PDB file of C-alpha atoms in Angstrom:
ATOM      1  CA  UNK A   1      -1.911 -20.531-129.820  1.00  0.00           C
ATOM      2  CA  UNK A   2      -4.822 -19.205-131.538  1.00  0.00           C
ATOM      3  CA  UNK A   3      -6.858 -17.134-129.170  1.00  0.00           C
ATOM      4  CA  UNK A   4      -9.540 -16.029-131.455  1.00  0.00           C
ATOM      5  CA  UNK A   5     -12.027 -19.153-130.782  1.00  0.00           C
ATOM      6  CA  UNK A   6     -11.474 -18.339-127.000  1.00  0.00           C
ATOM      7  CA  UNK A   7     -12.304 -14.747-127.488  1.00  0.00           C
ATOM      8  CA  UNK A   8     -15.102 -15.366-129.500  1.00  0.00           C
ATOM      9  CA  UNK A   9     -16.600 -17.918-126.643  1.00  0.00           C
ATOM     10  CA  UNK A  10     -15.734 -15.680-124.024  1.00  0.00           C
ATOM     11  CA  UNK A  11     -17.854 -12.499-126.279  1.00  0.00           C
ATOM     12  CA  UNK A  12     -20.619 -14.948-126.585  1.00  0.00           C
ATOM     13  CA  UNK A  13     -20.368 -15.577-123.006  1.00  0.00           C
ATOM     14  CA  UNK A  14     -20.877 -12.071-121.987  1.00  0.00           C
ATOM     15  CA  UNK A  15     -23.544 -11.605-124.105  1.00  0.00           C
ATOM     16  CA  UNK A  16     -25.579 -14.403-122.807  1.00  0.00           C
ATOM     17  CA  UNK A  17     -24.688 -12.889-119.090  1.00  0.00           C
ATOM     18  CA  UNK A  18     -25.859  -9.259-120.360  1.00  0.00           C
ATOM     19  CA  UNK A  19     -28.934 -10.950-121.913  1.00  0.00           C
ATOM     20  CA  UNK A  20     -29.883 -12.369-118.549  1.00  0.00           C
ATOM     21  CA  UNK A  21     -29.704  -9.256-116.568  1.00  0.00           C
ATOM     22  CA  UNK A  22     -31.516  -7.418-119.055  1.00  0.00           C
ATOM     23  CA  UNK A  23     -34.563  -9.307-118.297  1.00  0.00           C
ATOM     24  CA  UNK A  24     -34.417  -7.703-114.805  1.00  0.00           C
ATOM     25  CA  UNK A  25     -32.475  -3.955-114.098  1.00  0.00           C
ATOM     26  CA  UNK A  26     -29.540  -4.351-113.351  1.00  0.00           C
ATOM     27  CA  UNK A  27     -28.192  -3.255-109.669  1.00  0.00           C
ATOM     28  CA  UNK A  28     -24.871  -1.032-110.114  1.00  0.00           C
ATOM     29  CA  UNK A  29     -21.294  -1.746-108.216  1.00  0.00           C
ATOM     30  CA  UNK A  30     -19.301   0.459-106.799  1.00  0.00           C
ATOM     31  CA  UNK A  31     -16.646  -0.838-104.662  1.00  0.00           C
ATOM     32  CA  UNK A  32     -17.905  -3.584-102.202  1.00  0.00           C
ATOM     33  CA  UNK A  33     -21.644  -1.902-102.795  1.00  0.00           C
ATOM     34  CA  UNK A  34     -24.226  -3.208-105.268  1.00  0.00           C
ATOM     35  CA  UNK A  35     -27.394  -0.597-105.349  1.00  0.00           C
ATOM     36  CA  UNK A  36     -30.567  -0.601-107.021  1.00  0.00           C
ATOM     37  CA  UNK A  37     -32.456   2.632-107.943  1.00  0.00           C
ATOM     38  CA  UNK A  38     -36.268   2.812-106.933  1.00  0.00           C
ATOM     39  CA  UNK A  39     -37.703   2.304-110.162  1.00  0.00           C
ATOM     40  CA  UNK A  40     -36.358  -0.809-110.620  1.00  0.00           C
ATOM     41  CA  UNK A  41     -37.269  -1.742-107.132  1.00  0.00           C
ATOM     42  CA  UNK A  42     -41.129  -0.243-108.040  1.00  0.00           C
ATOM     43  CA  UNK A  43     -40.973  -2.335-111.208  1.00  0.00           C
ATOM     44  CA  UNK A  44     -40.128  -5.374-109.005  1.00  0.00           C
ATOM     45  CA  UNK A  45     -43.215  -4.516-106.614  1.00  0.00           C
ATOM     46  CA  UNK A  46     -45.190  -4.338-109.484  1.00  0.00           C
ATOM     47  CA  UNK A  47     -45.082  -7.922-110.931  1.00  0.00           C
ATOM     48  CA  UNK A  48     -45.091  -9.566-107.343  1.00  0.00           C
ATOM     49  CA  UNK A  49     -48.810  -7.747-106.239  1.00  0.00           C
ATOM     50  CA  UNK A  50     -51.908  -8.222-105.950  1.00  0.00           C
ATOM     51  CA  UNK A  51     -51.071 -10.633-102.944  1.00  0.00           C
ATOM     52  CA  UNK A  52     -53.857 -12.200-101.020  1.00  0.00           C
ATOM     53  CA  UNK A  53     -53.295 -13.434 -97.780  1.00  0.00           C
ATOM     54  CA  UNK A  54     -56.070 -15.492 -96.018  1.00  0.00           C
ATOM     55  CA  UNK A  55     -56.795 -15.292 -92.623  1.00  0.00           C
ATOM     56  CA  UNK A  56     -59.188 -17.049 -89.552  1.00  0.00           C
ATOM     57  CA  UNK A  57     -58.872 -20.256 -91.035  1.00  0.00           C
ATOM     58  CA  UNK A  58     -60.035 -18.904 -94.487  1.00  0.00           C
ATOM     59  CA  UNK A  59     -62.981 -17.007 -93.343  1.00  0.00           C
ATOM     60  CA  UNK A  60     -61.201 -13.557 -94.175  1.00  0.00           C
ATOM     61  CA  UNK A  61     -59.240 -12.954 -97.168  1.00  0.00           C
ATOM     62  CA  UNK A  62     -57.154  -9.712 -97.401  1.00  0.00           C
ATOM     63  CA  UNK A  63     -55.655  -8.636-100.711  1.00  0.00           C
ATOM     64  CA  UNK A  64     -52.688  -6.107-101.264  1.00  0.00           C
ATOM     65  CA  UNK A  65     -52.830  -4.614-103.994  1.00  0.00           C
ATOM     66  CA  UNK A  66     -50.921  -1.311-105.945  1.00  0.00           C
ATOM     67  CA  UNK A  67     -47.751  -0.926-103.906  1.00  0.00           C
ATOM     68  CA  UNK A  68     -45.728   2.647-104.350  1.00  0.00           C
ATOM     69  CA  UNK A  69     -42.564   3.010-102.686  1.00  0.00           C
ATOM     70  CA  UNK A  70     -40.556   5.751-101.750  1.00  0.00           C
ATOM     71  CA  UNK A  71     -36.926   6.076-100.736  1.00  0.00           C
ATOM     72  CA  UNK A  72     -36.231   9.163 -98.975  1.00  0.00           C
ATOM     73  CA  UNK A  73     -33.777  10.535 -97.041  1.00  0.00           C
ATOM     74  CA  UNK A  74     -32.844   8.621 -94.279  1.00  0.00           C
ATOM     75  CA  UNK A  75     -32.434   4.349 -93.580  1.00  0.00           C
ATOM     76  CA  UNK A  76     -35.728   3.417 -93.803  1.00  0.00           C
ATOM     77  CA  UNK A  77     -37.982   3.010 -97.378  1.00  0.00           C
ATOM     78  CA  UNK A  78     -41.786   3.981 -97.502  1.00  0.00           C
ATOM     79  CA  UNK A  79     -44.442   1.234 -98.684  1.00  0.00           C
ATOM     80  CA  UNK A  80     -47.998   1.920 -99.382  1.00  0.00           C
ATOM     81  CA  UNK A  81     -50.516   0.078-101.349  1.00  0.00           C
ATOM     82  CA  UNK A  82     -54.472  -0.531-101.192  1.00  0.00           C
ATOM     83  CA  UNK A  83     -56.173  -3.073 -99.266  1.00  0.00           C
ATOM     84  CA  UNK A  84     -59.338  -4.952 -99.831  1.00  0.00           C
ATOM     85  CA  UNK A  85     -60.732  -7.786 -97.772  1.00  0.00           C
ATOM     86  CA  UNK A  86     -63.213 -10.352 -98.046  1.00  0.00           C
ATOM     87  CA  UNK A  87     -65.406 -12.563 -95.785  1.00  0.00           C
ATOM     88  CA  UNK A  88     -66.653 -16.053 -96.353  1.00  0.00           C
ATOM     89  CA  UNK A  89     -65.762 -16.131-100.043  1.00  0.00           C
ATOM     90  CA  UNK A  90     -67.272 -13.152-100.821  1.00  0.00           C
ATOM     91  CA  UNK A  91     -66.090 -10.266-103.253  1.00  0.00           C
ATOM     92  CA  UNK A  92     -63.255  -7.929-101.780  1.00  0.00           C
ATOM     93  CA  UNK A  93     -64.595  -4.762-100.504  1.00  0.00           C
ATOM     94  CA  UNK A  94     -61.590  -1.632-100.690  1.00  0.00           C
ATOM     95  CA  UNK A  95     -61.151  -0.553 -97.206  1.00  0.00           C
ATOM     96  CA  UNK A  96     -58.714   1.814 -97.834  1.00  0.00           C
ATOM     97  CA  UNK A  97     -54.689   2.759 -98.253  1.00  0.00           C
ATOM     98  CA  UNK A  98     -51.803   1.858 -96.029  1.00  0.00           C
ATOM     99  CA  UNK A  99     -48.487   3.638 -95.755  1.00  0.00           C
ATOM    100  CA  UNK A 100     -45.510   2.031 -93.901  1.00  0.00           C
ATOM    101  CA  UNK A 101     -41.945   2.007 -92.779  1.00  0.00           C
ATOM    102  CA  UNK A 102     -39.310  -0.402 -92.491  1.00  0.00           C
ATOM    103  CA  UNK A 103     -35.583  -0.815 -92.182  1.00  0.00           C
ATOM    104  CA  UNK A 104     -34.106  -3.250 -94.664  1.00  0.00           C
ATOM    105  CA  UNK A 105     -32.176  -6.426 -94.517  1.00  0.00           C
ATOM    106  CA  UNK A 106     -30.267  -8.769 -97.254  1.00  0.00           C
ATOM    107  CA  UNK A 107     -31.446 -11.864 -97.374  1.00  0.00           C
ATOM    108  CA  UNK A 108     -28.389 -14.629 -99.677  1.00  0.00           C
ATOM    109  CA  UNK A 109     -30.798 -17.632 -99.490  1.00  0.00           C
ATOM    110  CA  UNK A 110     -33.428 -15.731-101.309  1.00  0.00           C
ATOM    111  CA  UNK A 111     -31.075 -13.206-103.248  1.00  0.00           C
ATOM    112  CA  UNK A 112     -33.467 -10.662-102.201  1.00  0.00           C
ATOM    113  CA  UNK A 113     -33.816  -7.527-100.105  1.00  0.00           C
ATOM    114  CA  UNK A 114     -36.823  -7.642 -97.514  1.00  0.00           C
ATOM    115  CA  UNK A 115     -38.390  -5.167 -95.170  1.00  0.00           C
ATOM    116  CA  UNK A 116     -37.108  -5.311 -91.709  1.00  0.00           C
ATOM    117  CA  UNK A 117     -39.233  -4.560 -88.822  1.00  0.00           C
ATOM    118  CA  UNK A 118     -41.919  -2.546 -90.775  1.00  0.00           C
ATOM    119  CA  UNK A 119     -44.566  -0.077 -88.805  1.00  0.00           C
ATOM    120  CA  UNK A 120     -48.071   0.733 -90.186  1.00  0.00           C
ATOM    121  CA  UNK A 121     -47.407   5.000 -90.123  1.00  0.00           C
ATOM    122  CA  UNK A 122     -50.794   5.959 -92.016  1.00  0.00           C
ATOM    123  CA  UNK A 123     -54.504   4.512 -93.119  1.00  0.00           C
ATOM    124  CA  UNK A 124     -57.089   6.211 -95.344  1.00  0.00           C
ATOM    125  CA  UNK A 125     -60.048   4.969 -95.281  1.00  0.00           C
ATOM    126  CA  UNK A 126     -61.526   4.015 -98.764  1.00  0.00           C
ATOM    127  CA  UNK A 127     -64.826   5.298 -97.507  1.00  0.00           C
ATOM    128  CA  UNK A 128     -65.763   8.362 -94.918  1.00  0.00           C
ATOM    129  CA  UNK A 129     -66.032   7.197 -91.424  1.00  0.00           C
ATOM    130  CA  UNK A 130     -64.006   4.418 -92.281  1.00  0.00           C
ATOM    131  CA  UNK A 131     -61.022   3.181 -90.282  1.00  0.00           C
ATOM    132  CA  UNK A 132     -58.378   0.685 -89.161  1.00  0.00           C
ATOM    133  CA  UNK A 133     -59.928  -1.690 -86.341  1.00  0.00           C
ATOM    134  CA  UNK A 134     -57.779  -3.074 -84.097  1.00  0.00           C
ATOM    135  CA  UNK A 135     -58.783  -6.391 -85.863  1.00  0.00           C
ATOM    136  CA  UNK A 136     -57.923  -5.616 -88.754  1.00  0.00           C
ATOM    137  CA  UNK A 137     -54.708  -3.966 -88.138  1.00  0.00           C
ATOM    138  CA  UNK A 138     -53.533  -6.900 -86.383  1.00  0.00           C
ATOM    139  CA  UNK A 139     -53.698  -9.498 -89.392  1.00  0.00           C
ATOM    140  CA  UNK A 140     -52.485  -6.572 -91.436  1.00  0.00           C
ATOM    141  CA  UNK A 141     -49.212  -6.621 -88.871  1.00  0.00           C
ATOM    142  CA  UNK A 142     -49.539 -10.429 -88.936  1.00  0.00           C
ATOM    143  CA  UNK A 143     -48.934 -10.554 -92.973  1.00  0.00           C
ATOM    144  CA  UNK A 144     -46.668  -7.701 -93.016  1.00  0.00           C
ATOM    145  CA  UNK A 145     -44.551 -10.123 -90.300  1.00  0.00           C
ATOM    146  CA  UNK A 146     -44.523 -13.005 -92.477  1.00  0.00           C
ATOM    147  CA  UNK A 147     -44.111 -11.060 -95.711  1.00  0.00           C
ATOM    148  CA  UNK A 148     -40.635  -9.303 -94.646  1.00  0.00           C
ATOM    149  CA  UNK A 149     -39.727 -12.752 -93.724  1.00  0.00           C
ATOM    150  CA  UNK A 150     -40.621 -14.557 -96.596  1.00  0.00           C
ATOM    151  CA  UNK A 151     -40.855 -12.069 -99.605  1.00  0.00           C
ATOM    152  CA  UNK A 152     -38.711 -10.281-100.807  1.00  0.00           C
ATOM    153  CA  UNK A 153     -39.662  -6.446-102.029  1.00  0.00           C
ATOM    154  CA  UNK A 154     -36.500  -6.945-104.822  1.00  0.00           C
ATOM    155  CA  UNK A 155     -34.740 -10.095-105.881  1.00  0.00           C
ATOM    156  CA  UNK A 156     -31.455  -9.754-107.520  1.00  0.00           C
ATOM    157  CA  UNK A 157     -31.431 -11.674-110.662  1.00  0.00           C
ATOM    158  CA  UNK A 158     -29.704 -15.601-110.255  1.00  0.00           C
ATOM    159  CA  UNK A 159     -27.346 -14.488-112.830  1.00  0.00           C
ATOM    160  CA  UNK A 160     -26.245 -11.484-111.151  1.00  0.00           C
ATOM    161  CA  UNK A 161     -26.066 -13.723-107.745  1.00  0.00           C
ATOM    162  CA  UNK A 162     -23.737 -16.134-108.683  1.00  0.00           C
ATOM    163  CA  UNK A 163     -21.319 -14.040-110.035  1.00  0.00           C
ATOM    164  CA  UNK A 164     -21.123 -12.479-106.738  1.00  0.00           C
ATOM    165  CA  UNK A 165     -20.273 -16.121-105.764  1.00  0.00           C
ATOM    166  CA  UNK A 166     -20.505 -17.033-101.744  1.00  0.00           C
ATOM    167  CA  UNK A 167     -19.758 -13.210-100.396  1.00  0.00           C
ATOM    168  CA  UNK A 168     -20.380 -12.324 -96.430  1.00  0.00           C
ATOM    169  CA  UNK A 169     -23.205  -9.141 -96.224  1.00  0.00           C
ATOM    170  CA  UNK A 170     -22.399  -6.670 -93.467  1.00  0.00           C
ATOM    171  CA  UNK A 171     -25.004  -4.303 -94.033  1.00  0.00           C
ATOM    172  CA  UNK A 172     -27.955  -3.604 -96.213  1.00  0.00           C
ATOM    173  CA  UNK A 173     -29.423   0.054 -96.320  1.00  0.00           C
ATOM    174  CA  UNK A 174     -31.252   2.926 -97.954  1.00  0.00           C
ATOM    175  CA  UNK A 175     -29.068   5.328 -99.072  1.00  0.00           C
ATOM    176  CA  UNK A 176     -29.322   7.973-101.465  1.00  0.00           C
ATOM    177  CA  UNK A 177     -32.340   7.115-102.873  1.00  0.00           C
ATOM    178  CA  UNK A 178     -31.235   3.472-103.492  1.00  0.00           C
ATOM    179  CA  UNK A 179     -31.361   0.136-101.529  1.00  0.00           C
ATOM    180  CA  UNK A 180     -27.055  -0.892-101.370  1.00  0.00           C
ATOM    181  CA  UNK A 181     -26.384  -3.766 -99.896  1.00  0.00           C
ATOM    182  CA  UNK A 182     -22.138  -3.785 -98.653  1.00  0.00           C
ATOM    183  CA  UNK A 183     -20.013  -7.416 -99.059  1.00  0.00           C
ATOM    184  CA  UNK A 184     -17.254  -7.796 -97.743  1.00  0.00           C
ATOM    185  CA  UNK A 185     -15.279  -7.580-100.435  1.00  0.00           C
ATOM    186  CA  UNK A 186     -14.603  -5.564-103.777  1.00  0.00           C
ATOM    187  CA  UNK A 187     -17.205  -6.325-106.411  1.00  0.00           C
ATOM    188  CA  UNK A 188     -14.879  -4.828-108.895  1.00  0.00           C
ATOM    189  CA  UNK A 189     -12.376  -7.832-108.827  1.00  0.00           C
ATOM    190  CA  UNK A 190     -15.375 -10.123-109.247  1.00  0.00           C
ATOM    191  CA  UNK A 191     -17.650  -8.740-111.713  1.00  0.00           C
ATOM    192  CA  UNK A 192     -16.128  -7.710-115.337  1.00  0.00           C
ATOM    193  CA  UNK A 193     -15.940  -3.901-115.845  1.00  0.00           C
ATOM    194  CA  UNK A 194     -19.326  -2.332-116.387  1.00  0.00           C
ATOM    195  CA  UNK A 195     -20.980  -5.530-116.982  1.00  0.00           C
ATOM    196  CA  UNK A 196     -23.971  -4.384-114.901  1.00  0.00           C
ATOM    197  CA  UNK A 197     -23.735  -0.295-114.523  1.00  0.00           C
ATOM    198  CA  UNK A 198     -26.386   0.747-116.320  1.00  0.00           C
TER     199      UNK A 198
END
């Protein structure tokens, strides 16, 4: 049997694979783990903002915009970015920055990890005198609610997904600096041998 046409398919193959997970980091395995490293997760962030949520109907608009996140010690991941809103179609005025907290969850159907249960910790106010109304804060809780349920903060490329096939999650984290989310299985036996290490 010549196996030389089957090797060079299965090279061509990998290639393709590699290709496709270049276009996005790729997360590293280690046992039944698969972590990504913040500045992948930051470049992620980066390409999904400005977001503009409307609110009252349309008669407010408030737009997210520069998101920085920070992993530190501990289970929970630190968001800020500026916000700006505007009123009855008018121009966005900057009202200031927002720094939060949140936990973290996996979500399969979107192949992403989302914030889980995030808290406004911090505002500063883009001008002097300035601060966060209790109006305001609560459609800033309102979008934060239905972002975490809806967007993800990193989405783990399609290619990368469906290697990992129909795995169960049991826990999604930050840990050392990294957002791991644990199958329940080993990744090694699924995924060829540093295929998507960096």
């Amino acid at each position: 049997m010549n196996v030389r046409p089957l090797l060079s398919r299965l090279a061509a193959c990998t290639v393709l694979l590699a290709a496709a997970i270049g276009a996005q980091a790729a997360p590293s395995i280690s046992g039944r783990q698969l972590s990504v490293g913040a500045t992948d997760v930051q470049q992620y962030l980066d390409g999904s903002f400005p977001r503009t949520q409307d609110a009252l109907g349309g008669l407010i608009a408030m737009t997210m915009s520069h998101p920085q996140l920070t992993l530190p010690q501990g289970n929970r991941l630190d968001l800020g970015f500026d916000i700006a809103m505007a009123t009855a179609g008018g121009n966005p005025a900057p009202l200031g920055k927002v720094k939060l907290s949140s936990g973290l969850r996996y979500d399969a159907q979107t192949l992403g990890f989302h914030l889980q249960e995030p808290t406004v910790d911090d505002f500063t106010p883009a001008n002097n005198g300035g601060k966060l109304d209790s109006r305001t804060r609560g459609l800033l809780n309102a979008w934060l609610v239905d972002y975490a349920r809806r967007e993800p903060i990193y989405k783990i490329d399609p290619t990368v997904a469906a290697v990992l096939g129909t795995l169960q999650v049991q826990s999604a984290q930050v840990e050392n600096g990294k957002l791991v989310v644990t199958f329940n299985q080993d990744l090694g036996a699924l995924v060829p041998a540093g295929l998507l290490s960096k």
